[in-house]
Amino acid sequence: QVQLVESGGRLVQAGGSLRLSCAASGRTFSNYGMGWFRQAPGKERELVAAISWSGDKTDVAHSVKGRFTISRDNAKNTVYLQMNSLKSEDTAVYYCAAQELSSGAFVYWGQGTQVTVSS
């Protein structure tokens, strides 16, 4: 089992920045790829950014490219999502998830943190 706890979500004005953190405990953190997802009211959950177990490969959704950056610190068992130039459409609950390397499935999930961007 991997336990994931997100933090850093809050109300922020459009154009502002936030950094979300996701602290992991349990099984070896570096055995998992990690991802950040978000879900806005009435919308499906979408993958925002993903990072490989070593941190050498990252990918972000087109909608946030150039504004969001994912990173991880395996020594601290933490993955981050730096969000800049926030827009009202970024308002959502943000979840981190651990990706099983063998299957590629995201198998462990945090409880989510709310990000609200006011215009």
PDB file of C-alpha atoms in Angstrom, residues 28-81:
ATOM      1  CA  THR A  28       9.038   2.424  -1.750  1.00  0.00           C
ATOM      2  CA  PHE A  29       8.087   5.711  -3.391  1.00  0.00           C
ATOM      3  CA  SER A  30      10.681   5.427  -6.135  1.00  0.00           C
ATOM      4  CA  ASN A  31       9.062   2.222  -7.382  1.00  0.00           C
ATOM      5  CA  TYR A  32       6.163   4.228  -8.768  1.00  0.00           C
ATOM      6  CA  GLY A  33       5.532   6.719 -11.469  1.00  0.00           C
ATOM      7  CA  MET A  34       3.398   9.592 -10.211  1.00  0.00           C
ATOM      8  CA  GLY A  35       0.661  11.692 -11.673  1.00  0.00           C
ATOM      9  CA  TRP A  36      -1.453  14.708 -10.881  1.00  0.00           C
ATOM     10  CA  PHE A  37      -5.096  14.620 -11.900  1.00  0.00           C
ATOM     11  CA  ARG A  38      -7.855  17.159 -11.525  1.00  0.00           C
ATOM     12  CA  GLN A  39     -11.613  17.078 -11.529  1.00  0.00           C
ATOM     13  CA  ALA A  40     -13.787  20.134 -11.936  1.00  0.00           C
ATOM     14  CA  PRO A  41     -17.495  20.132 -11.040  1.00  0.00           C
ATOM     15  CA  GLY A  42     -19.507  18.331 -13.675  1.00  0.00           C
ATOM     16  CA  LYS A  43     -16.409  17.199 -15.562  1.00  0.00           C
ATOM     17  CA  GLU A  44     -14.469  13.983 -15.791  1.00  0.00           C
ATOM     18  CA  ARG A  45     -11.203  13.522 -14.006  1.00  0.00           C
ATOM     19  CA  GLU A  46      -8.273  14.381 -16.262  1.00  0.00           C
ATOM     20  CA  LEU A  47      -4.563  13.693 -16.118  1.00  0.00           C
ATOM     21  CA  VAL A  48      -2.698  16.956 -15.762  1.00  0.00           C
ATOM     22  CA  ALA A  49       0.909  15.837 -15.440  1.00  0.00           C
ATOM     23  CA  ALA A  50       2.945  12.692 -14.966  1.00  0.00           C
ATOM     24  CA  ILE A  51       6.507  11.883 -13.996  1.00  0.00           C
ATOM     25  CA  SER A  52       8.572   8.716 -14.227  1.00  0.00           C
ATOM     26  CA  TRP A  53       9.867   6.894 -11.163  1.00  0.00           C
ATOM     27  CA  SER A  54      13.311   8.487 -11.552  1.00  0.00           C
ATOM     28  CA  GLY A  55      12.027  11.913 -12.499  1.00  0.00           C
ATOM     29  CA  ASP A  56      13.818  11.977 -15.832  1.00  0.00           C
ATOM     30  CA  LYS A  57      10.644  11.855 -17.896  1.00  0.00           C
ATOM     31  CA  THR A  58       7.705  14.211 -17.502  1.00  0.00           C
ATOM     32  CA  ASP A  59       4.590  14.986 -19.472  1.00  0.00           C
ATOM     33  CA  VAL A  60       1.883  17.572 -19.061  1.00  0.00           C
ATOM     34  CA  ALA A  61      -1.527  18.022 -20.623  1.00  0.00           C
ATOM     35  CA  HIS A  62      -1.813  20.423 -23.532  1.00  0.00           C
ATOM     36  CA  SER A  63      -4.146  22.643 -21.507  1.00  0.00           C
ATOM     37  CA  VAL A  64      -1.431  23.374 -18.939  1.00  0.00           C
ATOM     38  CA  LYS A  65       1.701  23.128 -21.049  1.00  0.00           C
ATOM     39  CA  GLY A  66       4.061  25.995 -20.345  1.00  0.00           C
ATOM     40  CA  ARG A  67       2.274  26.817 -17.086  1.00  0.00           C
ATOM     41  CA  PHE A  68       2.469  23.670 -14.924  1.00  0.00           C
ATOM     42  CA  THR A  69       5.553  21.671 -13.992  1.00  0.00           C
ATOM     43  CA  ILE A  70       5.712  18.333 -12.220  1.00  0.00           C
ATOM     44  CA  SER A  71       8.724  17.267 -10.193  1.00  0.00           C
ATOM     45  CA  ARG A  72       9.597  14.790  -7.473  1.00  0.00           C
ATOM     46  CA  ASP A  73      12.062  14.358  -4.651  1.00  0.00           C
ATOM     47  CA  ASN A  74      12.503  10.675  -3.935  1.00  0.00           C
ATOM     48  CA  ALA A  75      14.561  11.403  -0.836  1.00  0.00           C
ATOM     49  CA  LYS A  76      11.545  13.209   0.613  1.00  0.00           C
ATOM     50  CA  ASN A  77       8.931  10.846  -0.871  1.00  0.00           C
ATOM     51  CA  THR A  78       7.183  13.855  -2.347  1.00  0.00           C
ATOM     52  CA  VAL A  79       5.888  14.891  -5.748  1.00  0.00           C
ATOM     53  CA  TYR A  80       5.116  18.488  -6.613  1.00  0.00           C
ATOM     54  CA  LEU A  81       2.980  20.372  -9.082  1.00  0.00           C
TER      55      LEU A  81
END
